[in-house]
Structure formats: structure tokens, C-alpha cells
Amino acid sequence: MRIRVQKYGGTSVADLECMQKVREKVLKALDMGYKVVVVLSAMSGETNRLIEMAGRWSKRPDLCEMDVLLATGEQTSIALFSMLLKECGVKARSMLGFQVPIQTDKSFGKARILDIDADKLKAVLDKYDVLVVAGFQGCDSEKRITTLGRGGSDTSAVALAAALNAEDCEIYTDVAGVYTTDPGVCPQARKITKIAYEEMLEMASMGAKVLQIRSVEFAKKYNVPIHVRSTFSDGPGTLVVQEDKSMESAMVSGVAYDKDQARITLVEVFDEPGVAAMIFEPISRANIVVDMIVQNPSREGKTDMTFTVPKGNTEETLKILKRIKSDIGASGILHDADVAKVSVIGVGMRNHSGVAAIAFSALKNENINIMIISTSEIKISCLIEEKYTELAVRTLHEAFGLDK
Ligand code: ADP
Ligand code: ASP
Ligand code: MG
């Protein structure tokens, strides 16, 4: 059985006309002899609408019920799309996460997929030509509905492709592939033909929302080739695959940005063993993901500690820090939510020197101040004032010749 998994995002299923375009793509795959597993997102704007609605009902919406609510977005799209397929005689049916079942852990709102019963799913595929599966959702061991975090349908699709041993996983969206940077911010962005899993993972982690981070982790782990392409035009998109030699020739492959950052500084904490642990352990226990961290000694026996957290976690982080303030000897706690992180990414960095210097001087030329720098083998990130994000992205894009 030749199986193809195709995922269509929110803008691709936004209305009847869009869904008719999606149907054409699915029919084409059927013509090519594939059985098709179609993974759908909620219609564009629907997940946000539900989140906003929950906020009116409750100040702190219950996490389990929130997942039950959000999962309805995808339920609507798979039902409507299955109707469209059946209307033209395709043997199709819709499937919700718990019907597959897509088994997850119990982290409501950001659940991880643990298992997909491939044999059961293949048995259903024997009877149908197209299965229309709700993305973004699964169920825990007690059959409670869970969701996989924003953009989670990408991960549903890759996980299904891995479980079913599909030939590849196509991610259809509103852009023609993965670009050198967000084409919405930089019109000079170019489509990348082929990108390594590791680079794509950094791009996604640094804010390029075209693929959810976990979908790339999954693809890398199970060696699933991803093809990111457009719902609204034909032609090849971007292949996300294992790294090969050809990818190293470019110094930098892409630029990403993340505005969901807030900076927190603890002024003059004790400079002694155990203080960092005292700060970050309770933050981690609260499930808050700390990103960049710098520590610099201020005066004898004291050091400043600066780090970033997602904007939405600022209040909770401050609350934790106020509790431990005297234990760690801090003389003050500062915070700033008007910051953003810009990053340049590329496996070619391993073999090229001077990448950081080019990035820093490009930002200097635009008079953009860098607050924190963090690096990995294939990435350099700078925290800057949020209002300069777009300018910084375009400047870095040009400085590395990505527009050519
Ligand atoms: P979908 O609803 O199909 O899942 P998303 O909105 O999640 O689509 O992701 C597609 C969007 O990602 C694009 O419209 C684009 O603005 C944004 N994006 C950010 N960085 C990139 C990039 N490097 N390449 C392509 N798109 C990007
Ligand atoms: N509907 C969910 C979201 O908006 C999941 C997805 O689209 O991938 O985040
Ligand atoms: Mg998405």
C-alpha cells in the first residue's frame, strides 16, 4: 500500500473555495495511486477565536476543558472536508485524535505524542481511500482529549507519516516553502530548495513558525522527509531532509525572529555555588521555558543574572523571583517585555569563521543595540529592542547575501 500524508494548515481550509483547492490536490494524489491520509488544521482564525472565547468565560480556563474546546476547531474542518470528498464519490471518512487513537501524555495544552496504533489505522485504510484526520489533537491513557501546542497539526502529520511508514509527508501552507526568512517581513526572502533537519530545527526553535518544532524533531528521529509547499500554486516547495555536503557551502541559510521574549534581570545576586540552581529550579518546576541566560559579575561577591522567558510567563516568573529574592541576595528585579530575538542559522557556520562579526557589524550599521548574545554550533542569536525586529531581519538577510 503506497501511503502519502498531506497536511493542510488553517489558511488552506479557511473556506469552501480553499477546501475545493485542497480536494484537487488530494484527488491528484489518488490518481497517482496513493492512499491518502489528510491531516487538517482548524479553519484560519478559529483556534484564536476559541481561546479568546474561553478567556471571557474564565480568568484561568481549566487546561483539560481548554483542550476539549480547542479540539472542536479541527473537528469542524475534517467533517466539512470529508463531506466534500464524499460528494465526488471518494471513499473517505473523518477521524478524530481519540478514534485513531493518537496516544499522548497528560500535558494538556502541550501534549507529546507517545504512540499511534499503526496496525489499526492501516486496517481502516484498507477500507477507505482517504482518511481525514484531525490535526493538533490526541488523547491520554484515560481517553481525555489533549492538544499538542500551537501549530501542532504539523506534528500530527509527521507522526502519522512515521507510524504508517509513508513515502513522505507533505505540509501544504500559504507560502511556497521554507524561505531564507519570513517572506511576510522581508520581500527579498528566497525559497530554499533543500534544508537539513538540524537547520530547520534551529529555524523553527528561533521563531520561524512555518513548521512546529516538534514536527521537525519527529521527522529527524524517524527520518521522514518533509515537503513544505503551497496549497494555492503548483511546483516544488522545500525538502526537509538529512544533511548533505551541498548544504555546507552557504555560510548562513536563514534568518529567524521571535518576538515572544521578555527579559528579566536579577541585580546583584550572590556570586556563589548553588545560586543559579535556586533561581532556575522553581522556574523550571513551573513549566516555564528559560531561553537566553547571561551572568556577569557586578562587584565583589555579587553578579547580575539576566535571562529571557516567553512574554506570557513574565508575571509568574516575577512572582517566583520575589519569593526567593532575599535568599539569593538580589538587590533588585528588572523586567522588559519590549524585546525580540533575531537569529542567523546555517550548518555552513561550522566551516566558516567570522559569521558573528558580520552579524554584529550589520546590526551596528543600523544602530541596533544588542542586549544578549547566544550561540550554538549552527546559530547566532541576538536579543534586541522589539521595535527594530523587522529592520534587523532585513539587515541580516542582506548582510549574508541571502537575497541573491
Ligand atoms: P499554516 O496555517 O499553514 O500552518 P503557519 O501560519 O503556521 O501556516 O505558517 C506559515 C507562515 O509562516 C507563513 O505565512 C510565514 O509568514 C511564516 N514564516 C515564518 N518564517 C518563515 C520562513 N522562514 N519560511 C516560510 N514561512 C515562514
Ligand atoms: N489549529 C491549531 C493552531 O492554530 C493547530 C494548527 O493549526 O496546527 O495552532
Ligand atoms: Mg502552522
Coordinates of C-alpha atoms in Angstrom, one line a residue, residues 79-235:
A79 CA -16.2 16.9 8.9
L80 CA -16.7 19.6 6.2
F81 CA -13.8 18.3 4.1
S82 CA -14.9 14.7 4.3
M83 CA -18.3 15.8 3.0
L84 CA -16.6 17.5 0.1
L85 CA -14.7 14.3 -0.8
K86 CA -17.8 12.1 -0.4
E87 CA -19.7 14.4 -2.7
C88 CA -17.5 13.5 -5.6
G89 CA -17.6 9.8 -4.8
V90 CA -14.3 9.3 -2.9
K91 CA -14.3 6.6 -0.2
A92 CA -13.3 8.8 2.7
R93 CA -14.0 9.2 6.4
S94 CA -13.1 11.6 9.1
M95 CA -11.2 10.6 12.2
L96 CA -10.7 12.4 15.5
G97 CA -7.5 12.0 17.5
F98 CA -9.0 9.6 20.0
Q99 CA -10.5 7.5 17.2
V100 CA -7.1 6.8 15.6
P101 CA -6.0 6.7 18.5
I102 CA -3.2 9.2 18.8
Q103 CA -2.0 8.4 22.3
T104 CA -0.3 11.3 24.2
D105 CA 1.0 12.1 27.6
K106 CA -1.2 14.2 30.0
S107 CA 0.4 17.6 29.4
F108 CA -2.8 19.4 28.4
G109 CA -2.1 22.2 26.0
K110 CA 1.3 20.9 25.0
A111 CA 1.0 17.2 25.0
R112 CA 3.6 14.9 23.4
I113 CA 2.6 12.0 21.1
L114 CA 3.6 8.7 22.7
D115 CA 2.1 6.2 20.3
I116 CA -0.1 5.8 17.2
D117 CA -1.7 2.4 16.6
A118 CA -0.5 1.9 13.0
D119 CA -1.9 -1.6 12.5
K120 CA -5.4 -0.4 13.5
L121 CA -5.0 2.6 11.2
K122 CA -3.8 0.5 8.3
A123 CA -6.9 -1.7 8.8
V124 CA -9.1 1.3 8.4
L125 CA -7.1 2.5 5.4
D126 CA -7.8 -0.9 3.8
K127 CA -11.5 0.0 3.7
Y128 CA -11.1 3.7 2.6
D129 CA -9.0 5.6 0.1
V130 CA -8.8 8.8 2.1
L131 CA -8.7 9.3 5.9
V132 CA -9.3 12.8 7.0
V133 CA -7.6 13.1 10.4
A134 CA -7.9 16.0 12.9
G135 CA -4.5 17.6 13.5
F136 CA -3.3 19.1 16.8
Q137 CA -5.2 16.6 19.0
G138 CA -4.8 13.2 20.7
C139 CA -5.9 11.6 23.9
D140 CA -4.3 10.5 27.1
S141 CA -4.4 7.0 28.7
E142 CA -7.8 7.8 30.2
K143 CA -9.2 8.9 26.9
R144 CA -9.2 12.6 27.8
I145 CA -8.7 14.9 24.8
T146 CA -5.3 16.6 24.6
T147 CA -3.8 19.1 22.2
L148 CA -0.2 19.4 21.0
G149 CA 0.5 23.1 21.3
R150 CA 0.1 25.9 18.7
G151 CA 1.0 24.7 15.2
G152 CA 0.6 21.1 16.4
S153 CA -1.0 19.8 13.2
D154 CA 2.4 19.7 11.6
T155 CA 3.5 17.3 14.3
S156 CA 0.3 15.1 13.9
A157 CA 1.1 14.8 10.2
V158 CA 4.8 13.8 10.6
A159 CA 3.9 11.4 13.4
L160 CA 1.3 9.7 11.3
A161 CA 3.7 9.6 8.3
A162 CA 6.3 7.9 10.6
A163 CA 3.8 5.4 12.1
L164 CA 2.4 4.4 8.7
N165 CA 5.9 4.4 7.0
A166 CA 4.5 6.8 4.4
E167 CA 6.8 7.7 1.5
D168 CA 6.9 11.3 2.6
C169 CA 4.9 14.0 4.5
E170 CA 3.6 17.0 2.5
I171 CA 2.9 20.2 4.5
Y172 CA 0.7 22.5 2.5
T173 CA 0.5 26.1 3.6
D174 CA 0.1 29.7 2.4
V175 CA 3.7 30.1 1.3
A176 CA 5.6 28.1 -1.4
G177 CA 8.1 26.5 1.0
V178 CA 10.6 27.4 3.7
Y179 CA 12.2 30.7 2.9
T180 CA 15.5 32.3 3.9
T181 CA 13.4 34.4 6.3
D182 CA 9.8 35.1 6.8
P183 CA 8.6 36.4 3.4
G184 CA 5.9 38.4 5.3
V185 CA 8.7 40.5 6.8
C186 CA 11.3 40.5 4.1
P187 CA 10.1 40.6 0.5
Q188 CA 13.6 39.7 -0.7
A189 CA 13.3 36.3 1.0
R190 CA 14.1 33.3 -1.3
K191 CA 12.6 29.8 -1.3
I192 CA 15.1 27.2 -0.1
T193 CA 15.2 24.1 -2.2
K194 CA 16.5 21.7 0.4
I195 CA 17.3 22.3 4.1
A196 CA 18.8 19.9 6.7
Y197 CA 16.6 18.7 9.7
E198 CA 19.1 20.3 12.1
E199 CA 18.9 23.7 10.4
M200 CA 15.1 23.5 10.2
L201 CA 15.0 22.6 13.8
E202 CA 17.0 25.8 14.7
M203 CA 14.9 27.9 12.3
A204 CA 11.7 26.6 14.0
S205 CA 13.1 27.0 17.5
M206 CA 14.2 30.5 16.7
G207 CA 10.7 31.5 15.7
A208 CA 10.1 30.5 12.1
K209 CA 6.5 29.2 12.6
V210 CA 6.3 27.6 9.2
L211 CA 6.8 24.2 10.9
Q212 CA 6.2 23.4 14.6
I213 CA 9.5 22.5 16.3
R214 CA 8.3 19.1 17.4
S215 CA 7.3 18.1 13.9
V216 CA 10.9 18.6 12.8
E217 CA 12.2 16.6 15.9
F218 CA 9.9 13.8 14.9
A219 CA 10.9 13.9 11.3
K220 CA 14.6 13.8 12.2
K221 CA 14.2 11.0 14.6
Y222 CA 12.2 8.8 12.3
N223 CA 13.9 10.0 9.1
V224 CA 10.6 11.2 7.5
P225 CA 11.2 13.5 4.5
I226 CA 9.0 16.6 4.8
H227 CA 8.0 18.6 1.7
V228 CA 6.7 22.1 2.6
R229 CA 4.7 23.5 -0.3
S230 CA 1.9 25.8 -1.4
T231 CA -1.8 24.9 -1.4
F232 CA -2.5 27.7 -3.8
S233 CA 0.1 27.0 -6.5
D234 CA 1.8 24.1 -8.1
G235 CA 5.6 23.5 -8.3

